[in-house]
Amino acid sequence: MEKWENNKAWFLILPVFIIVAFSAIIPLMTVVNYSVQDIFGPGQRVFVGTEWFEEVLSDKRLHDALWRQFLFSGLVLLIEIPLGILIALMMPKRGWGVSVCLVTLALPLLIPWNVIGTIWIIFTRPDIGLLGAAINSFGVAFDHTAAPMDAWITLILMEVWHWTPLVTLLAYAGLRAIPEAYYQAAKIDGASAWATFRYIQLPKMRGVLTIAVLLRFMDSFLIYAEPFVLTGGGPGNSTTFLSIYLVKIAVGQFDLGPAAAFSLVYFLVVLLFSWLFYQALQNVGKGREG
Amino acid sequence: MAQIELNEIAHSYIANPKGPADYALKRIHHIWEDGGAYALLGPSGCGKTTLLNIISGLLTPSEGRVLYDGWEVTGLPPEKRNIAQVFQFPVLYDTMTVYDNLAFPLRNRKIAENEVDSRVLEVADILDLTPDLKKKAAGLTADAKQKISLGRGLVRSDVAAILFDEPLTVIDPHLKWHLRRKLKEIHDQLQLTLIYVTHDQVEAMTFADKVMVMFEGEIVQVGTPEELFENPNHTFVGYFIGSPGMNFLPCTLVGNVARVGGTSIILDDEVAALGRKAKGALELGIRPMYLEVHGRAVNGGIPVRIKAVEDQGTFKILTLTLEGQVVRARLPEDKAVPDDMAWVRFPPERTKLFADGRLVKRAG
Amino acid sequence: MGLVLRNVDKTVGGETHLKAINLNFEPGSRNVLLGRTLAGKTSLLRIMAGLDRPSRGSVLIDGRDVTGVSVRKRSVAMVYQQFINYPSLTIYKNIASPLKVSGMNNAEIDRRVRETAKMLHIDDLLDRLPAELSGGQQQRTAIARALVKDAQLLLLDEPLVNLDYKLREELRTELQDIFQRREAIVVYTTTEPAEALMLGGNIVVIDEGRILQTGPTPDVYHNPATLKVAEVFSDPPINYLDGRVNDRYAFLGRDIKIPLSGHLRRLAPGDYTFGIRSNHLFLFRLNAEDAEITAEVELSEINGSETFIHINHYDTFLVVQDVGIHPRKIGSRISVFMNPASLFVYDSSGTLIASPSPGSLAAGR
């Protein structure tokens, strides 16, 4: 009778299994399949082994895109995590201010991603955009469609605006979980605000920060919609990140073989780095727990 | 070292308190002498933690003044008051070693590193933490962690008083002895003023020279453990202190004799005389350990039915019924217990009289 | 009806939480599991409830093997340390919840809920939410919810530890009354020897995942089979003195010489550990045969009616518990007295060889 009880549970998650199978596992298998074949047309395929992988991994443009991607993710993390924590520290702990802050912060998270791209295109236009026009009125020639640096600045600003609230919300939850007694003890010990942050708040937020860093890394590494809408990968290919490049190959050139190989490599890179981050943060945690 | 004075302190957590019910602390007016060990004893919600936080500066009282050695400190935050506080559960800096934890309060005050070292080693020695100094604080047992919390208060040579907020809550019973003893040793050695908040009367009575019993925001009685035990001013103190608490029997007074239902109990002459003058509902009080239990009829003995006997190891508790009231007696381990019927005697010198909950005694 | 655990082991990730547990509980019995924190009390309780499966061994209820049966199918009620109630339901609904699941009719549910609430003195709080109640009242609600099911097995995991001292005393007395009237097997865990003694019934002393001793509580108290049991089951901690025995005398500590008589008569020569409880050490000589222990006072504590003095007898630390107020100065020399008839004798492996017989204990109050 007990086995039946457990089997009931399996039946309940069967629908999810099926959906995940259709939308993820089977396509993944297909990608693996394509990555080792050269496809000329429907029904015409040749097994080419690791040829695509070799080609992809030696592609100079891919290396450039990879480098840009790392730079982007790195900058984004460097700005978002501390900024998010800072905002969380400044938020009120009690009262009606809490709800107001939380709702305001959540707003950027609710906007569809390509709409965000559109918002920022217009926002930074030198002629009609609020920000663009303001900057140009100071004499600074700012145009994200023309200068790579300006494009990068716009992209990073947009990304930070979009996702810092997530870090803030996570950090806030972590902060709220700290018992009052720790702050009281720190006060009595004469600890400065910085010492309190470093020795009490930061260690106790370790769990949520791990999640925040992991999420932000993965998302920023995979980013597609916003930069595509904002810059299309330009000017030139100064903002062509990995995903944009991949789509160019797959959809633009219909070269499914190399595209599939590239996807797999992309997937593995993200997996590897996420795992490394996770291990690093967990080990730091373990070391402290003794 | 400091003499701590609480001058007409009252506290309400509400902005505009309207009546006594809105006050967490009603009126506290007391001086703690320098170097004493004191306990604040009372049930949950009586205001003892509020009072502790007012003394330490974590809370500013809505009324009244706090003075240390005559200096007003009411508005000062804790770090300016030279106090240390140990909380209910160990509060440590997880990322630091035991050494760094102890050194933290001194380093914050920019003390020279060699002096920090000597103080930390000294305190670690007092607390038997020397072998653990290099270990990470987070990995130690609960009692070691509480010692570290205590140590952070002791390292500061300028500390005037150490305040404890139910610090033994998470400690196992067999380790409580060890920690209590450490606290007493520290008190004797360093002569610091120690104030200890607890709801556990055993802890309070063994730790403190003087115990302040609190109830619903007020001080009910202050005295040595012996005074509180022998002469509780209030039925609440009689009930709260002692395990089991005092027995109370509603009674009336006829001459020198207290009448509980149909039973007569002879009282001490002086107590009876004062009782006759007192106003209010009268109750007889006697502590379980002073109630004499005999296996056969004795002079002045009252026959009672034994309802239950519990062997508590070092003593026995007898539950009896007298005129329909439940009465408990506490007998030493080796005393023989009668089977069914017993005769109890109320020694007049131990039998107290309470009027409207207050002890009937000579004024002054 | 009965609960039997046979050769139960529990290992989690390489750590042994329980080893070789064999227990037999009769219906209607009251059983206290006494042990320090992390001794395995909660793990054992969870296995009894069916919340966890043992790594080895079996659990039988009424002779039926229920080792694999999920907790939902068993007749079990459990009360936890943290006052666990459904926060969004009123007290009435909280207590009624297990009955609603079982599909009882409403009139019967109402009767039982009110009856149980009255037994626990919360019948006037039935409309409130748990957050509005004090700690003691919340725990009473949790206990009521466990009782209303009338389960065969009632498990309580240190239910009073988060309550005030006095509240604990009161609830304990009430619980004793409640347990008397039930047919269920009651299992109650605690770390406090005093609480174990107060609850009475049978005791299971557990340490580091193993059962050290079982039996009626006063019996185990007066005859702790090993040194470890004596340690776990005493408050204040039991005093130990190492000693040697030759043909005629026992030599304890540095200079305590006791002629072998009474229950010490049959001791073979050798090395032993002698145990004596704190309340059997006195500050005054009571009998001619009392042995004298000279020591230095380390600490004296007074709790209103008793004095605890911590003494140092040549680096052996002892605690004396005497009635009355007798403060002693720290560092002063002191003599304490004990009647040899109250000594527990343990051999070199820690097993009890001799214990004081009841009635032979120091008299004279």
PDB file of C-alpha atoms in Angstrom, chain B residues 126-342:
ATOM      1  CA  ILE B 126      39.578  33.106  33.053  1.00  0.00           C
ATOM      2  CA  LEU B 127      37.000  31.490  30.804  1.00  0.00           C
ATOM      3  CA  ASP B 128      39.031  28.358  29.984  1.00  0.00           C
ATOM      4  CA  LEU B 129      39.020  29.277  26.313  1.00  0.00           C
ATOM      5  CA  THR B 130      42.787  29.340  25.806  1.00  0.00           C
ATOM      6  CA  PRO B 131      42.974  26.073  23.825  1.00  0.00           C
ATOM      7  CA  ASP B 132      40.273  27.302  21.437  1.00  0.00           C
ATOM      8  CA  LEU B 133      41.710  30.689  20.587  1.00  0.00           C
ATOM      9  CA  LYS B 134      42.762  29.831  17.072  1.00  0.00           C
ATOM     10  CA  LYS B 135      39.582  28.038  16.137  1.00  0.00           C
ATOM     11  CA  LYS B 136      36.726  29.524  14.196  1.00  0.00           C
ATOM     12  CA  ALA B 137      34.067  30.691  16.584  1.00  0.00           C
ATOM     13  CA  ALA B 138      31.233  29.274  14.533  1.00  0.00           C
ATOM     14  CA  GLY B 139      32.236  25.659  15.098  1.00  0.00           C
ATOM     15  CA  LEU B 140      32.133  25.564  18.894  1.00  0.00           C
ATOM     16  CA  THR B 141      29.498  24.263  21.296  1.00  0.00           C
ATOM     17  CA  ALA B 142      26.730  26.502  22.647  1.00  0.00           C
ATOM     18  CA  ASP B 143      28.291  26.961  26.067  1.00  0.00           C
ATOM     19  CA  ALA B 144      31.678  27.860  24.584  1.00  0.00           C
ATOM     20  CA  LYS B 145      29.940  30.404  22.362  1.00  0.00           C
ATOM     21  CA  GLN B 146      28.197  31.974  25.329  1.00  0.00           C
ATOM     22  CA  LYS B 147      31.535  32.201  27.080  1.00  0.00           C
ATOM     23  CA  ILE B 148      32.909  34.067  24.084  1.00  0.00           C
ATOM     24  CA  SER B 149      29.941  36.456  24.224  1.00  0.00           C
ATOM     25  CA  LEU B 150      30.719  36.980  27.889  1.00  0.00           C
ATOM     26  CA  GLY B 151      34.410  37.338  27.108  1.00  0.00           C
ATOM     27  CA  ARG B 152      33.789  40.190  24.724  1.00  0.00           C
ATOM     28  CA  GLY B 153      32.357  42.091  27.668  1.00  0.00           C
ATOM     29  CA  LEU B 154      35.179  41.181  30.015  1.00  0.00           C
ATOM     30  CA  VAL B 155      38.046  42.239  27.746  1.00  0.00           C
ATOM     31  CA  ARG B 156      37.130  45.856  28.109  1.00  0.00           C
ATOM     32  CA  SER B 157      38.865  47.159  31.176  1.00  0.00           C
ATOM     33  CA  ASP B 158      36.501  50.097  31.363  1.00  0.00           C
ATOM     34  CA  VAL B 159      33.359  47.977  31.543  1.00  0.00           C
ATOM     35  CA  ALA B 160      31.145  49.109  34.406  1.00  0.00           C
ATOM     36  CA  ALA B 161      28.481  46.465  34.386  1.00  0.00           C
ATOM     37  CA  ILE B 162      27.637  43.279  32.541  1.00  0.00           C
ATOM     38  CA  LEU B 163      24.026  42.583  31.741  1.00  0.00           C
ATOM     39  CA  PHE B 164      22.698  39.104  31.020  1.00  0.00           C
ATOM     40  CA  ASP B 165      19.459  38.427  29.181  1.00  0.00           C
ATOM     41  CA  GLU B 166      18.532  34.821  30.029  1.00  0.00           C
ATOM     42  CA  PRO B 167      21.966  33.634  28.878  1.00  0.00           C
ATOM     43  CA  LEU B 168      21.596  29.985  29.847  1.00  0.00           C
ATOM     44  CA  THR B 169      18.512  29.325  27.747  1.00  0.00           C
ATOM     45  CA  VAL B 170      20.286  27.250  25.101  1.00  0.00           C
ATOM     46  CA  ILE B 171      22.650  25.480  27.479  1.00  0.00           C
ATOM     47  CA  ASP B 172      22.191  21.870  28.574  1.00  0.00           C
ATOM     48  CA  PRO B 173      21.383  21.362  32.271  1.00  0.00           C
ATOM     49  CA  HIS B 174      24.694  19.690  33.136  1.00  0.00           C
ATOM     50  CA  LEU B 175      26.622  22.559  31.558  1.00  0.00           C
ATOM     51  CA  LYS B 176      24.520  25.215  33.263  1.00  0.00           C
ATOM     52  CA  TRP B 177      26.294  24.381  36.511  1.00  0.00           C
ATOM     53  CA  HIS B 178      29.636  24.965  34.945  1.00  0.00           C
ATOM     54  CA  LEU B 179      28.659  28.315  33.448  1.00  0.00           C
ATOM     55  CA  ARG B 180      26.919  29.542  36.598  1.00  0.00           C
ATOM     56  CA  ARG B 181      29.988  28.735  38.548  1.00  0.00           C
ATOM     57  CA  LYS B 182      32.141  30.605  36.050  1.00  0.00           C
ATOM     58  CA  LEU B 183      29.903  33.650  36.391  1.00  0.00           C
ATOM     59  CA  LYS B 184      30.213  33.544  40.148  1.00  0.00           C
ATOM     60  CA  GLU B 185      33.978  33.168  39.948  1.00  0.00           C
ATOM     61  CA  ILE B 186      34.198  36.125  37.601  1.00  0.00           C
ATOM     62  CA  HIS B 187      32.072  38.135  39.940  1.00  0.00           C
ATOM     63  CA  ASP B 188      34.284  37.352  42.890  1.00  0.00           C
ATOM     64  CA  GLN B 189      37.475  37.912  40.984  1.00  0.00           C
ATOM     65  CA  LEU B 190      36.639  41.065  39.093  1.00  0.00           C
ATOM     66  CA  GLN B 191      34.046  42.639  41.363  1.00  0.00           C
ATOM     67  CA  LEU B 192      31.971  43.860  38.452  1.00  0.00           C
ATOM     68  CA  THR B 193      28.343  44.837  38.731  1.00  0.00           C
ATOM     69  CA  LEU B 194      26.361  42.009  37.166  1.00  0.00           C
ATOM     70  CA  ILE B 195      22.672  42.163  36.346  1.00  0.00           C
ATOM     71  CA  TYR B 196      20.987  38.960  35.277  1.00  0.00           C
ATOM     72  CA  VAL B 197      17.507  38.654  33.788  1.00  0.00           C
ATOM     73  CA  THR B 198      15.700  35.334  34.010  1.00  0.00           C
ATOM     74  CA  HIS B 199      12.394  33.602  34.549  1.00  0.00           C
ATOM     75  CA  ASP B 200      14.129  30.680  36.244  1.00  0.00           C
ATOM     76  CA  GLN B 201      14.102  31.159  39.983  1.00  0.00           C
ATOM     77  CA  VAL B 202      16.844  28.587  40.525  1.00  0.00           C
ATOM     78  CA  GLU B 203      19.199  30.540  38.300  1.00  0.00           C
ATOM     79  CA  ALA B 204      18.271  33.828  39.928  1.00  0.00           C
ATOM     80  CA  MET B 205      18.594  32.591  43.465  1.00  0.00           C
ATOM     81  CA  THR B 206      21.935  30.847  43.014  1.00  0.00           C
ATOM     82  CA  PHE B 207      23.478  33.676  41.042  1.00  0.00           C
ATOM     83  CA  ALA B 208      22.424  36.840  42.786  1.00  0.00           C
ATOM     84  CA  ASP B 209      23.199  38.546  46.066  1.00  0.00           C
ATOM     85  CA  LYS B 210      19.936  40.395  45.655  1.00  0.00           C
ATOM     86  CA  VAL B 211      16.934  39.406  43.590  1.00  0.00           C
ATOM     87  CA  MET B 212      14.349  41.804  42.229  1.00  0.00           C
ATOM     88  CA  VAL B 213      11.058  40.074  41.561  1.00  0.00           C
ATOM     89  CA  MET B 214       8.981  41.695  38.855  1.00  0.00           C
ATOM     90  CA  PHE B 215       5.410  41.246  37.784  1.00  0.00           C
ATOM     91  CA  GLU B 216       3.454  43.161  35.153  1.00  0.00           C
ATOM     92  CA  GLY B 217       5.942  45.986  34.887  1.00  0.00           C
ATOM     93  CA  GLU B 218       6.435  46.575  38.596  1.00  0.00           C
ATOM     94  CA  ILE B 219       8.982  45.580  41.184  1.00  0.00           C
ATOM     95  CA  VAL B 220       7.213  43.364  43.664  1.00  0.00           C
ATOM     96  CA  GLN B 221      10.054  42.744  46.069  1.00  0.00           C
ATOM     97  CA  VAL B 222      13.793  43.171  46.329  1.00  0.00           C
ATOM     98  CA  GLY B 223      15.829  41.079  48.715  1.00  0.00           C
ATOM     99  CA  THR B 224      18.401  38.400  49.251  1.00  0.00           C
ATOM    100  CA  PRO B 225      17.362  34.904  48.181  1.00  0.00           C
ATOM    101  CA  GLU B 226      16.861  34.024  51.815  1.00  0.00           C
ATOM    102  CA  GLU B 227      14.634  37.021  52.491  1.00  0.00           C
ATOM    103  CA  LEU B 228      12.500  36.262  49.475  1.00  0.00           C
ATOM    104  CA  PHE B 229      12.216  32.679  50.502  1.00  0.00           C
ATOM    105  CA  GLU B 230      11.430  33.247  54.166  1.00  0.00           C
ATOM    106  CA  ASN B 231       9.413  36.440  53.969  1.00  0.00           C
ATOM    107  CA  PRO B 232       7.753  36.968  50.634  1.00  0.00           C
ATOM    108  CA  ASN B 233       6.019  40.336  50.684  1.00  0.00           C
ATOM    109  CA  HIS B 234       3.413  39.256  48.263  1.00  0.00           C
ATOM    110  CA  THR B 235       1.628  36.018  47.418  1.00  0.00           C
ATOM    111  CA  PHE B 236       3.113  36.310  43.938  1.00  0.00           C
ATOM    112  CA  VAL B 237       6.631  36.087  45.382  1.00  0.00           C
ATOM    113  CA  GLY B 238       5.603  33.190  47.562  1.00  0.00           C
ATOM    114  CA  TYR B 239       4.230  31.413  44.528  1.00  0.00           C
ATOM    115  CA  PHE B 240       6.999  32.291  42.104  1.00  0.00           C
ATOM    116  CA  ILE B 241       9.929  31.407  44.304  1.00  0.00           C
ATOM    117  CA  GLY B 242      10.420  27.921  45.580  1.00  0.00           C
ATOM    118  CA  SER B 243       9.737  24.663  43.863  1.00  0.00           C
ATOM    119  CA  PRO B 244       6.943  23.922  44.428  1.00  0.00           C
ATOM    120  CA  GLY B 245       5.695  27.380  45.329  1.00  0.00           C
ATOM    121  CA  MET B 246       4.053  28.353  48.585  1.00  0.00           C
ATOM    122  CA  ASN B 247       0.733  26.799  49.552  1.00  0.00           C
ATOM    123  CA  PHE B 248      -2.078  29.311  49.967  1.00  0.00           C
ATOM    124  CA  LEU B 249      -5.291  28.585  51.874  1.00  0.00           C
ATOM    125  CA  PRO B 250      -8.086  31.163  52.101  1.00  0.00           C
ATOM    126  CA  CYS B 251      -8.990  31.573  55.772  1.00  0.00           C
ATOM    127  CA  THR B 252     -10.694  33.651  58.402  1.00  0.00           C
ATOM    128  CA  LEU B 253      -9.248  34.743  61.711  1.00  0.00           C
ATOM    129  CA  VAL B 254     -10.812  33.970  65.067  1.00  0.00           C
ATOM    130  CA  GLY B 255      -8.613  35.139  67.922  1.00  0.00           C
ATOM    131  CA  ASN B 256      -5.244  33.427  67.440  1.00  0.00           C
ATOM    132  CA  VAL B 257      -6.653  30.763  65.241  1.00  0.00           C
ATOM    133  CA  ALA B 258      -6.973  30.696  61.488  1.00  0.00           C
ATOM    134  CA  ARG B 259     -10.033  28.841  60.274  1.00  0.00           C
ATOM    135  CA  VAL B 260      -9.821  27.075  56.939  1.00  0.00           C
ATOM    136  CA  GLY B 261     -13.255  25.622  56.436  1.00  0.00           C
ATOM    137  CA  GLY B 262     -13.797  23.483  59.519  1.00  0.00           C
ATOM    138  CA  THR B 263     -10.096  23.200  60.407  1.00  0.00           C
ATOM    139  CA  SER B 264      -8.306  25.308  62.999  1.00  0.00           C
ATOM    140  CA  ILE B 265      -4.677  26.279  62.662  1.00  0.00           C
ATOM    141  CA  ILE B 266      -2.933  28.067  65.497  1.00  0.00           C
ATOM    142  CA  LEU B 267      -0.951  31.103  64.482  1.00  0.00           C
ATOM    143  CA  ASP B 268       1.939  32.967  65.977  1.00  0.00           C
ATOM    144  CA  ASP B 269       0.606  35.560  68.479  1.00  0.00           C
ATOM    145  CA  GLU B 270       2.165  38.535  66.772  1.00  0.00           C
ATOM    146  CA  VAL B 271       1.042  37.478  63.332  1.00  0.00           C
ATOM    147  CA  ALA B 272      -2.478  36.908  64.568  1.00  0.00           C
ATOM    148  CA  ALA B 273      -2.584  40.316  66.257  1.00  0.00           C
ATOM    149  CA  LEU B 274      -1.458  42.031  63.063  1.00  0.00           C
ATOM    150  CA  GLY B 275      -3.880  39.915  61.099  1.00  0.00           C
ATOM    151  CA  ARG B 276      -6.795  41.064  63.127  1.00  0.00           C
ATOM    152  CA  LYS B 277      -5.937  44.655  62.243  1.00  0.00           C
ATOM    153  CA  ALA B 278      -5.373  43.962  58.560  1.00  0.00           C
ATOM    154  CA  LYS B 279      -7.938  44.631  55.890  1.00  0.00           C
ATOM    155  CA  GLY B 280      -8.837  42.426  53.000  1.00  0.00           C
ATOM    156  CA  ALA B 281      -9.230  38.760  52.145  1.00  0.00           C
ATOM    157  CA  LEU B 282      -7.004  36.616  54.311  1.00  0.00           C
ATOM    158  CA  GLU B 283      -4.857  33.726  53.143  1.00  0.00           C
ATOM    159  CA  LEU B 284      -2.643  31.359  55.039  1.00  0.00           C
ATOM    160  CA  GLY B 285       0.717  30.664  53.458  1.00  0.00           C
ATOM    161  CA  ILE B 286       3.234  27.951  54.181  1.00  0.00           C
ATOM    162  CA  ARG B 287       6.088  26.604  52.123  1.00  0.00           C
ATOM    163  CA  PRO B 288       5.923  22.903  51.235  1.00  0.00           C
ATOM    164  CA  MET B 289       9.203  22.170  52.924  1.00  0.00           C
ATOM    165  CA  TYR B 290       8.077  23.620  56.244  1.00  0.00           C
ATOM    166  CA  LEU B 291       4.826  21.710  56.423  1.00  0.00           C
ATOM    167  CA  GLU B 292       5.285  18.903  58.913  1.00  0.00           C
ATOM    168  CA  VAL B 293       3.920  15.532  57.884  1.00  0.00           C
ATOM    169  CA  HIS B 294       3.441  12.823  60.474  1.00  0.00           C
ATOM    170  CA  GLY B 295       2.398   9.222  60.107  1.00  0.00           C
ATOM    171  CA  ARG B 296       0.283   9.295  63.223  1.00  0.00           C
ATOM    172  CA  ALA B 297      -1.778  11.778  65.158  1.00  0.00           C
ATOM    173  CA  VAL B 298       0.270  14.450  66.903  1.00  0.00           C
ATOM    174  CA  ASN B 299      -0.528  17.443  68.997  1.00  0.00           C
ATOM    175  CA  GLY B 300      -1.831  20.133  66.653  1.00  0.00           C
ATOM    176  CA  GLY B 301      -1.890  17.712  63.729  1.00  0.00           C
ATOM    177  CA  ILE B 302      -4.655  17.880  61.170  1.00  0.00           C
ATOM    178  CA  PRO B 303      -5.762  14.675  59.464  1.00  0.00           C
ATOM    179  CA  VAL B 304      -5.481  14.815  55.684  1.00  0.00           C
ATOM    180  CA  ARG B 305      -5.802  12.444  52.750  1.00  0.00           C
ATOM    181  CA  ILE B 306      -2.705  11.753  50.665  1.00  0.00           C
ATOM    182  CA  LYS B 307      -3.539  12.106  46.992  1.00  0.00           C
ATOM    183  CA  ALA B 308      -0.154  11.424  45.434  1.00  0.00           C
ATOM    184  CA  VAL B 309       3.497  10.886  46.247  1.00  0.00           C
ATOM    185  CA  GLU B 310       6.267  11.723  43.785  1.00  0.00           C
ATOM    186  CA  ASP B 311       9.830  10.586  44.235  1.00  0.00           C
ATOM    187  CA  GLN B 312      11.995  13.397  42.945  1.00  0.00           C
ATOM    188  CA  GLY B 313      15.318  11.837  43.775  1.00  0.00           C
ATOM    189  CA  THR B 314      16.633  14.173  46.416  1.00  0.00           C
ATOM    190  CA  PHE B 315      13.192  14.853  47.862  1.00  0.00           C
ATOM    191  CA  LYS B 316       9.587  13.741  47.708  1.00  0.00           C
ATOM    192  CA  ILE B 317       6.487  15.763  46.978  1.00  0.00           C
ATOM    193  CA  LEU B 318       3.272  14.839  48.717  1.00  0.00           C
ATOM    194  CA  THR B 319       0.018  16.132  47.342  1.00  0.00           C
ATOM    195  CA  LEU B 320      -2.653  16.329  50.026  1.00  0.00           C
ATOM    196  CA  THR B 321      -6.173  17.610  50.289  1.00  0.00           C
ATOM    197  CA  LEU B 322      -7.147  19.800  53.206  1.00  0.00           C
ATOM    198  CA  GLU B 323     -10.725  21.034  53.316  1.00  0.00           C
ATOM    199  CA  GLY B 324     -10.955  20.504  49.587  1.00  0.00           C
ATOM    200  CA  GLN B 325      -7.804  22.511  48.855  1.00  0.00           C
ATOM    201  CA  VAL B 326      -4.738  21.004  47.257  1.00  0.00           C
ATOM    202  CA  VAL B 327      -1.698  21.329  49.501  1.00  0.00           C
ATOM    203  CA  ARG B 328       1.838  20.175  48.768  1.00  0.00           C
ATOM    204  CA  ALA B 329       4.506  19.095  51.185  1.00  0.00           C
ATOM    205  CA  ARG B 330       8.165  18.550  50.433  1.00  0.00           C
ATOM    206  CA  LEU B 331       9.898  15.807  52.364  1.00  0.00           C
ATOM    207  CA  PRO B 332      13.563  14.833  52.413  1.00  0.00           C
ATOM    208  CA  GLU B 333      14.527  11.741  50.449  1.00  0.00           C
ATOM    209  CA  ASP B 334      14.816   9.344  53.285  1.00  0.00           C
ATOM    210  CA  LYS B 335      11.714  10.277  55.233  1.00  0.00           C
ATOM    211  CA  ALA B 336       9.114   7.541  55.352  1.00  0.00           C
ATOM    212  CA  VAL B 337       5.822   8.432  53.752  1.00  0.00           C
ATOM    213  CA  PRO B 338       2.545   7.323  55.264  1.00  0.00           C
ATOM    214  CA  ASP B 339       0.240   5.364  53.002  1.00  0.00           C
ATOM    215  CA  ASP B 340      -3.129   6.935  52.885  1.00  0.00           C
ATOM    216  CA  MET B 341      -3.783   9.215  55.797  1.00  0.00           C
ATOM    217  CA  ALA B 342      -1.360  11.611  57.384  1.00  0.00           C
TER     218      ALA B 342
END
